[in-house]
Amino acid sequence: MNLDDLERMRQLDTLNMLAEIDDLPDQLARAYQIGLHAGFRKDSWHVKQVVLSGIGGSAIGADLLAAYVADACPVPVIVHRDYGLPSFARGEKTLVICSSHSGDTEETLDSFEAARRQGCHVLVICTGGELALRAQKDKVPIIMFEHAGQPRAAVGYSFGILLAVFVRLGLIPDQADELQGAVAAMQAMRTSLAPGVPAAENPAKRYAGQLIGRLVTVFGAGLLAPVARRIKGQVNELAKAVASFEVIPEADHNALAGTQHPVEVLEPRVMNLFLRAPSLHPRNRIRMDLTKQFYMLEGLNTDFLDARGEHPLAHMWTLILFGDYMAYYLAIAYGVDPTPVEALGRFKAALKEKK
């Protein structure tokens, strides 16, 4: 394993996932502008609750948004990863935002139809596909964006557009300064994580090296809980490796007990990563430190991933960017192409046959 072999990296990364990761700070900035200038009218919307419907890469953007606005948004925000809609989602006081990268996600299409039947206000975010066609037919407002890559590489769009929509709806204050700070912090971090930076000086490469041959668990709290989920998903999809995530404080009431068996797996074959940021609740910062300490005293591998920047938005997005680079280098270390996800393709094909 030589993560400084750039030629080997290029050979493995046949569809240039690295370029997608490099572009993430700029993608986030573009997405916010797309949302701010999208042509939808909101003057008749008296929103009392918001349901964000999506799956996979689109849903993680919704998770990040819901966590970020939790302390500022005066109405409940629910992320829905399934067919249909919850029973409470009905009438004009409910806004359902259907987000699908391709526009062909069957669960999200089903949620769109349910929202129309139940008389909700509906907004669609996609690159096209069947969802765009149905929205155009029903005169439902659409925010379109262009992205030819994998949905997981469009997380800047799935979050940034939503962030701007919430600003325009008056649900949260203007986010221009916070977004600019987050993008700047990501751009500064990107320089230190680039492939040309040798492993001895590149923390994303070093962490990837520590994850080789180990089962990864990522711990997050508060607004970093969905970031933990994002990093877990990137390890799954880029490196094709086993990973899980836990949320503190909940993990301290159950997962903490599961640190003893099976010994032959736990001690040599696990790595527990704990996400830290100054913006976490003070008690959760204490819990994060203590939980790591308890895992370490059980003889398990642990480490911190620390956020950068001056604002909670920067804390979220610098950790997202770091996790993307780390998962990318882990894929290279395993000798796999980080872009294709053949297992998901085979599953979708099998599911299609069951119609």
Coordinates of C-alpha atoms in Angstrom, one line a residue:
M1 CA 0.0 0.0 0.0
N2 CA 1.6 3.3 -1.2
L3 CA -0.8 6.2 -1.1
D4 CA 1.8 8.4 -2.6
D5 CA 1.8 6.5 -5.9
L6 CA -0.2 9.0 -7.9
E7 CA 0.0 6.9 -11.1
R8 CA -1.5 3.9 -9.3
M9 CA -4.2 6.2 -8.0
R10 CA -5.1 7.4 -11.4
Q11 CA -5.3 3.9 -12.7
L12 CA -7.7 2.8 -10.0
D13 CA -9.9 6.0 -10.1
T14 CA -11.2 5.4 -13.6
L15 CA -14.1 7.9 -13.3
N16 CA -12.2 10.6 -11.4
M17 CA -14.0 10.5 -8.1
L18 CA -11.1 12.6 -6.8
A19 CA -12.2 15.6 -8.9
E20 CA -15.7 15.3 -7.4
I21 CA -14.2 15.5 -3.9
D22 CA -11.9 18.3 -4.8
D23 CA -14.9 20.3 -6.1
L24 CA -17.0 19.9 -3.0
P25 CA -16.4 23.3 -1.5
D26 CA -17.2 25.0 -4.8
Q27 CA -20.2 22.8 -5.3
L28 CA -21.6 23.8 -2.0
A29 CA -21.2 27.5 -2.9
R30 CA -22.9 27.0 -6.3
A31 CA -25.7 25.1 -4.8
Y32 CA -26.6 27.9 -2.3
Q33 CA -26.8 30.3 -5.2
I34 CA -29.0 28.0 -7.3
G35 CA -31.4 27.8 -4.4
L36 CA -31.4 31.5 -3.8
H37 CA -32.2 32.3 -7.4
A38 CA -34.5 29.4 -8.3
G39 CA -37.9 30.5 -9.7
F40 CA -40.5 29.4 -7.2
R41 CA -43.2 31.5 -5.5
K42 CA -43.6 31.1 -1.8
D43 CA -46.0 33.9 -0.9
S44 CA -49.0 31.6 -0.5
W45 CA -47.1 29.0 1.6
H46 CA -47.8 29.1 5.3
V47 CA -45.6 26.3 6.3
K48 CA -46.1 24.7 9.7
Q49 CA -44.1 21.5 9.0
V50 CA -41.6 20.3 6.4
V51 CA -41.0 16.8 5.2
L52 CA -37.8 16.1 3.3
S53 CA -38.2 13.0 1.1
G54 CA -35.2 11.3 -0.3
I55 CA -32.9 8.3 -0.3
G56 CA -29.2 7.8 -0.2
G57 CA -27.1 10.8 -1.3
S58 CA -30.2 13.0 -1.4
A59 CA -31.4 12.0 2.0
I60 CA -28.0 12.7 3.7
G61 CA -28.2 16.3 2.5
A62 CA -31.6 16.4 4.1
D63 CA -30.2 14.9 7.3
L64 CA -27.5 17.5 7.4
L65 CA -30.0 20.3 6.8
A66 CA -32.4 19.1 9.5
A67 CA -29.6 18.9 12.1
Y68 CA -28.1 22.2 11.1
V69 CA -31.4 24.2 11.4
A70 CA -32.7 22.4 14.5
D71 CA -31.8 25.3 16.8
A72 CA -33.2 28.0 14.6
C73 CA -36.1 26.7 12.6
P74 CA -39.5 27.3 14.3
V75 CA -41.3 24.4 12.5
P76 CA -40.6 20.6 12.7
V77 CA -38.4 19.2 9.9
I78 CA -38.7 15.5 9.2
V79 CA -36.5 13.4 6.9
H80 CA -38.5 10.6 5.2
R81 CA -36.5 7.7 3.7
D82 CA -39.4 5.5 2.5
Y83 CA -42.4 5.1 0.2
G84 CA -45.4 7.2 0.8
L85 CA -45.5 9.8 3.6
P86 CA -46.2 9.9 7.3
S87 CA -50.0 10.3 8.1
F88 CA -49.5 13.8 9.6
A89 CA -48.1 15.1 6.3
R90 CA -51.3 16.5 4.7
G91 CA -52.8 19.8 3.8
E92 CA -51.4 23.1 2.7
K93 CA -49.5 23.7 5.9
T94 CA -47.2 20.8 5.1
L95 CA -44.4 21.4 2.7
V96 CA -43.0 18.2 1.1
I97 CA -39.6 18.6 -0.6
C98 CA -38.9 15.7 -2.9
S99 CA -35.1 15.4 -3.6
S100 CA -33.8 12.8 -6.0
H101 CA -30.5 13.2 -7.9
S102 CA -31.6 11.2 -10.9
G103 CA -35.3 12.0 -10.6
D104 CA -36.0 8.3 -10.9
T105 CA -35.8 7.1 -7.3
E106 CA -38.9 5.0 -6.8
E107 CA -39.4 5.7 -3.2
T108 CA -39.2 9.5 -3.8
L109 CA -41.6 9.2 -6.7
D110 CA -44.1 7.4 -4.4
S111 CA -43.7 10.2 -1.8
F112 CA -44.4 12.8 -4.5
E113 CA -47.6 11.1 -5.5
A114 CA -48.6 10.8 -1.8
A115 CA -47.9 14.5 -1.3
R116 CA -50.1 15.4 -4.2
R117 CA -53.0 13.2 -3.0
Q118 CA -52.8 14.6 0.5
G119 CA -52.9 18.2 -0.6
C120 CA -49.4 19.3 0.5
H121 CA -47.3 22.0 -1.0
V122 CA -44.6 20.3 -3.0
L123 CA -41.2 21.3 -4.2
V124 CA -38.9 19.1 -6.3
I125 CA -35.1 19.1 -6.4
C126 CA -33.5 16.9 -9.1
T127 CA -31.4 16.8 -12.2
G128 CA -34.3 15.6 -14.4
G129 CA -35.9 12.2 -14.8
E130 CA -39.4 11.0 -14.1
L131 CA -39.7 13.3 -11.1
A132 CA -39.1 16.4 -13.2
L133 CA -41.7 15.2 -15.8
R134 CA -44.4 14.6 -13.1
A135 CA -43.6 18.0 -11.5
Q136 CA -43.9 19.8 -14.8
K137 CA -47.2 18.0 -15.6
D138 CA -48.7 19.0 -12.3
K139 CA -47.2 22.5 -12.3
V140 CA -45.1 21.8 -9.2
P141 CA -42.1 24.1 -8.7
I142 CA -38.7 22.4 -9.6
I143 CA -35.2 23.4 -8.7
M144 CA -32.9 21.8 -11.3
F145 CA -29.2 21.4 -11.0
E146 CA -26.6 19.8 -13.3
H147 CA -24.4 17.0 -12.1
A148 CA -23.4 13.9 -14.1
G149 CA -21.6 12.0 -11.3
Q150 CA -22.8 9.7 -8.5
P151 CA -25.5 11.0 -6.1
R152 CA -23.2 10.7 -3.2
A153 CA -20.8 13.1 -4.9
A154 CA -23.6 15.7 -5.1
V155 CA -24.1 16.2 -1.3
G156 CA -23.2 19.9 -1.7
Y157 CA -26.2 20.3 -4.0
S158 CA -28.6 18.2 -1.9
F159 CA -27.7 20.3 1.2
G160 CA -26.9 23.8 -0.3
I161 CA -30.1 24.1 -2.3
L162 CA -32.2 23.1 0.8
L163 CA -30.3 25.6 2.9
A164 CA -31.2 28.4 0.5
V165 CA -34.8 27.3 0.3
F166 CA -35.1 27.5 4.1
V167 CA -33.6 31.0 4.0
R168 CA -36.1 32.1 1.3
L169 CA -39.0 30.7 3.2
G170 CA -38.0 32.7 6.2
L171 CA -37.5 29.6 8.3
I172 CA -33.8 30.5 9.2
P173 CA -31.7 33.7 9.0
D174 CA -29.6 34.5 6.0
Q175 CA -26.6 32.1 5.7
A176 CA -24.3 34.0 3.4
D177 CA -21.6 34.7 6.0
E178 CA -21.7 31.2 7.5
L179 CA -21.6 29.6 4.0
Q180 CA -18.6 31.7 3.0
G181 CA -16.8 30.8 6.1
A182 CA -17.5 27.1 5.6
V183 CA -16.3 27.2 2.0
A184 CA -13.2 29.0 3.0
A185 CA -12.4 26.5 5.7
M186 CA -13.0 23.6 3.3
Q187 CA -10.7 25.2 0.7
A188 CA -7.9 25.6 3.2
M189 CA -8.3 22.0 4.3
R190 CA -8.3 20.7 0.7
T191 CA -4.8 22.0 0.2
S192 CA -3.5 19.8 3.0
L193 CA -5.4 16.7 1.9
A194 CA -4.5 16.7 -1.8
P195 CA -2.9 13.5 -3.3
G196 CA 0.4 15.3 -3.9
V197 CA 0.8 15.9 -0.2
P198 CA 2.8 12.8 1.1
A199 CA 1.3 10.5 3.6
A200 CA 3.7 11.7 6.3
E201 CA 2.1 15.1 6.1
N202 CA -1.4 14.2 4.9
P203 CA -3.8 13.3 7.8
A204 CA -6.5 11.8 5.5
K205 CA -3.9 9.4 4.0
R206 CA -2.7 8.5 7.5
Y207 CA -6.2 7.8 8.8
A208 CA -6.9 5.7 5.8
G209 CA -3.9 3.6 6.6
Q210 CA -5.2 3.1 10.1
L211 CA -8.5 1.8 8.8
I212 CA -7.0 -0.9 6.6
G213 CA -8.3 -4.3 7.7
R214 CA -10.5 -2.9 10.4
L215 CA -14.2 -2.5 11.0
V216 CA -14.9 1.2 11.3
T217 CA -17.4 2.9 13.6
V218 CA -17.9 6.7 13.5
F219 CA -19.4 8.5 16.5
G220 CA -21.2 11.8 16.2
A221 CA -23.4 14.0 18.3
G222 CA -25.8 16.8 17.6
L223 CA -25.2 18.4 14.2
L224 CA -22.3 15.9 13.7
A225 CA -24.6 12.9 13.9
P226 CA -25.5 13.0 10.2
V227 CA -21.8 13.7 9.4
A228 CA -21.0 10.4 11.1
R229 CA -23.6 8.8 8.9
R230 CA -22.1 10.4 5.8
I231 CA -18.6 9.2 6.6
K232 CA -19.9 5.7 7.3
G233 CA -21.7 5.7 3.9
Q234 CA -18.6 7.0 2.1
V235 CA -16.5 4.2 3.6
N236 CA -19.1 1.7 2.4
E237 CA -19.5 3.1 -1.2
L238 CA -16.0 4.3 -2.0
A239 CA -13.9 1.7 -0.2
K240 CA -16.5 -1.1 -0.4
A241 CA -15.7 -1.7 3.3
V242 CA -17.8 -2.4 6.4
A243 CA -18.6 0.6 8.5
S244 CA -21.2 1.7 11.0
F245 CA -22.1 4.9 12.9
E246 CA -23.3 5.7 16.4
V247 CA -24.9 8.7 17.9
I248 CA -24.0 10.2 21.3
P249 CA -25.6 10.4 23.9
E250 CA -27.7 7.4 22.8
A251 CA -24.6 5.2 22.3
D252 CA -23.6 5.7 25.9
H253 CA -26.8 3.9 26.9
N254 CA -26.2 0.7 24.8
A255 CA -23.2 0.6 22.4
L256 CA -20.8 1.3 25.2
A257 CA -21.7 -2.1 26.7
G258 CA -20.8 -3.9 23.5
T259 CA -17.0 -3.5 23.8
Q260 CA -16.0 -7.0 25.2
H261 CA -17.0 -9.7 22.8
P262 CA -15.9 -11.2 20.5
V263 CA -12.4 -10.5 21.7
E264 CA -10.7 -12.0 18.6
V265 CA -12.5 -9.4 16.4
L266 CA -12.7 -6.3 18.6
E267 CA -9.2 -5.8 19.8
P268 CA -7.2 -6.1 16.5
R269 CA -10.0 -5.4 14.0
V270 CA -11.9 -2.3 14.9
M271 CA -11.4 1.4 14.7
N272 CA -13.6 3.9 16.5
L273 CA -13.5 7.5 15.2
F274 CA -15.0 10.2 17.3
L275 CA -16.1 13.5 15.7
R276 CA -15.4 16.6 17.7
A277 CA -16.3 20.3 17.2
P278 CA -16.5 23.3 19.5
S279 CA -20.2 23.8 18.6
L280 CA -21.3 20.5 20.2
H281 CA -23.4 20.8 23.4
P282 CA -20.9 21.0 26.3
R283 CA -22.2 17.8 27.8
N284 CA -21.8 16.0 24.5
R285 CA -18.2 17.2 24.3
I286 CA -17.6 15.6 27.7
R287 CA -19.4 12.5 26.6
M288 CA -17.4 12.2 23.4
D289 CA -14.1 12.4 25.4
L290 CA -15.3 9.9 28.1
T291 CA -16.7 7.5 25.5
K292 CA -13.4 7.4 23.6
Q293 CA -11.6 6.9 26.9
F294 CA -13.8 3.9 27.8
Y295 CA -13.3 2.3 24.4
M296 CA -9.5 2.9 24.7
L297 CA -9.4 1.3 28.2
E298 CA -11.1 -1.8 26.7
G299 CA -8.1 -2.1 24.4
L300 CA -9.9 -0.9 21.3
N301 CA -8.4 1.4 18.7
T302 CA -9.8 5.0 18.9
D303 CA -9.0 8.4 17.5
F304 CA -10.6 11.9 17.2
L305 CA -11.5 13.7 14.0
D306 CA -11.6 17.4 14.7
A307 CA -13.6 20.0 12.8
R308 CA -12.2 23.2 11.6
G309 CA -13.6 26.7 11.1
E310 CA -15.4 29.3 13.2
H311 CA -19.0 28.3 12.8
P312 CA -21.2 25.2 13.1
L313 CA -21.6 25.1 9.3
A314 CA -17.9 25.0 8.9
H315 CA -17.6 22.3 11.6
M316 CA -20.0 20.1 9.7
W317 CA -18.5 20.6 6.2
T318 CA -14.8 20.4 7.1
L319 CA -15.5 17.0 8.6
I320 CA -17.5 15.9 5.6
L321 CA -14.7 16.9 3.3
F322 CA -12.1 15.1 5.5
G323 CA -14.3 12.0 5.5
D324 CA -14.6 12.0 1.8
Y325 CA -10.8 12.2 1.3
M326 CA -10.2 9.6 3.9
A327 CA -12.7 7.1 2.3
Y328 CA -11.2 7.8 -1.1
Y329 CA -7.7 7.0 0.1
L330 CA -9.0 3.9 1.8
A331 CA -10.4 2.8 -1.5
I332 CA -7.0 3.3 -3.1
A333 CA -5.4 1.4 -0.3
Y334 CA -7.7 -1.6 -0.9
G335 CA -7.0 -1.4 -4.6
V336 CA -10.6 -0.7 -5.6
D337 CA -12.2 1.9 -7.9
P338 CA -14.0 4.4 -5.6
T339 CA -16.8 5.3 -8.1
P340 CA -18.7 2.1 -9.2
V341 CA -21.0 0.4 -6.8
E342 CA -21.7 -2.8 -8.5
A343 CA -23.5 -4.4 -5.5
L344 CA -26.1 -1.6 -5.6
G345 CA -26.6 -2.0 -9.3
R346 CA -27.2 -5.7 -9.0
F347 CA -29.7 -5.1 -6.2
K348 CA -31.6 -2.5 -8.2
A349 CA -31.8 -4.9 -11.1
A350 CA -33.1 -7.7 -8.9
L351 CA -35.6 -5.4 -7.4
K352 CA -36.8 -4.3 -10.8
E353 CA -37.5 -7.9 -11.8
K354 CA -39.9 -8.2 -8.8
K355 CA -42.4 -5.6 -10.2

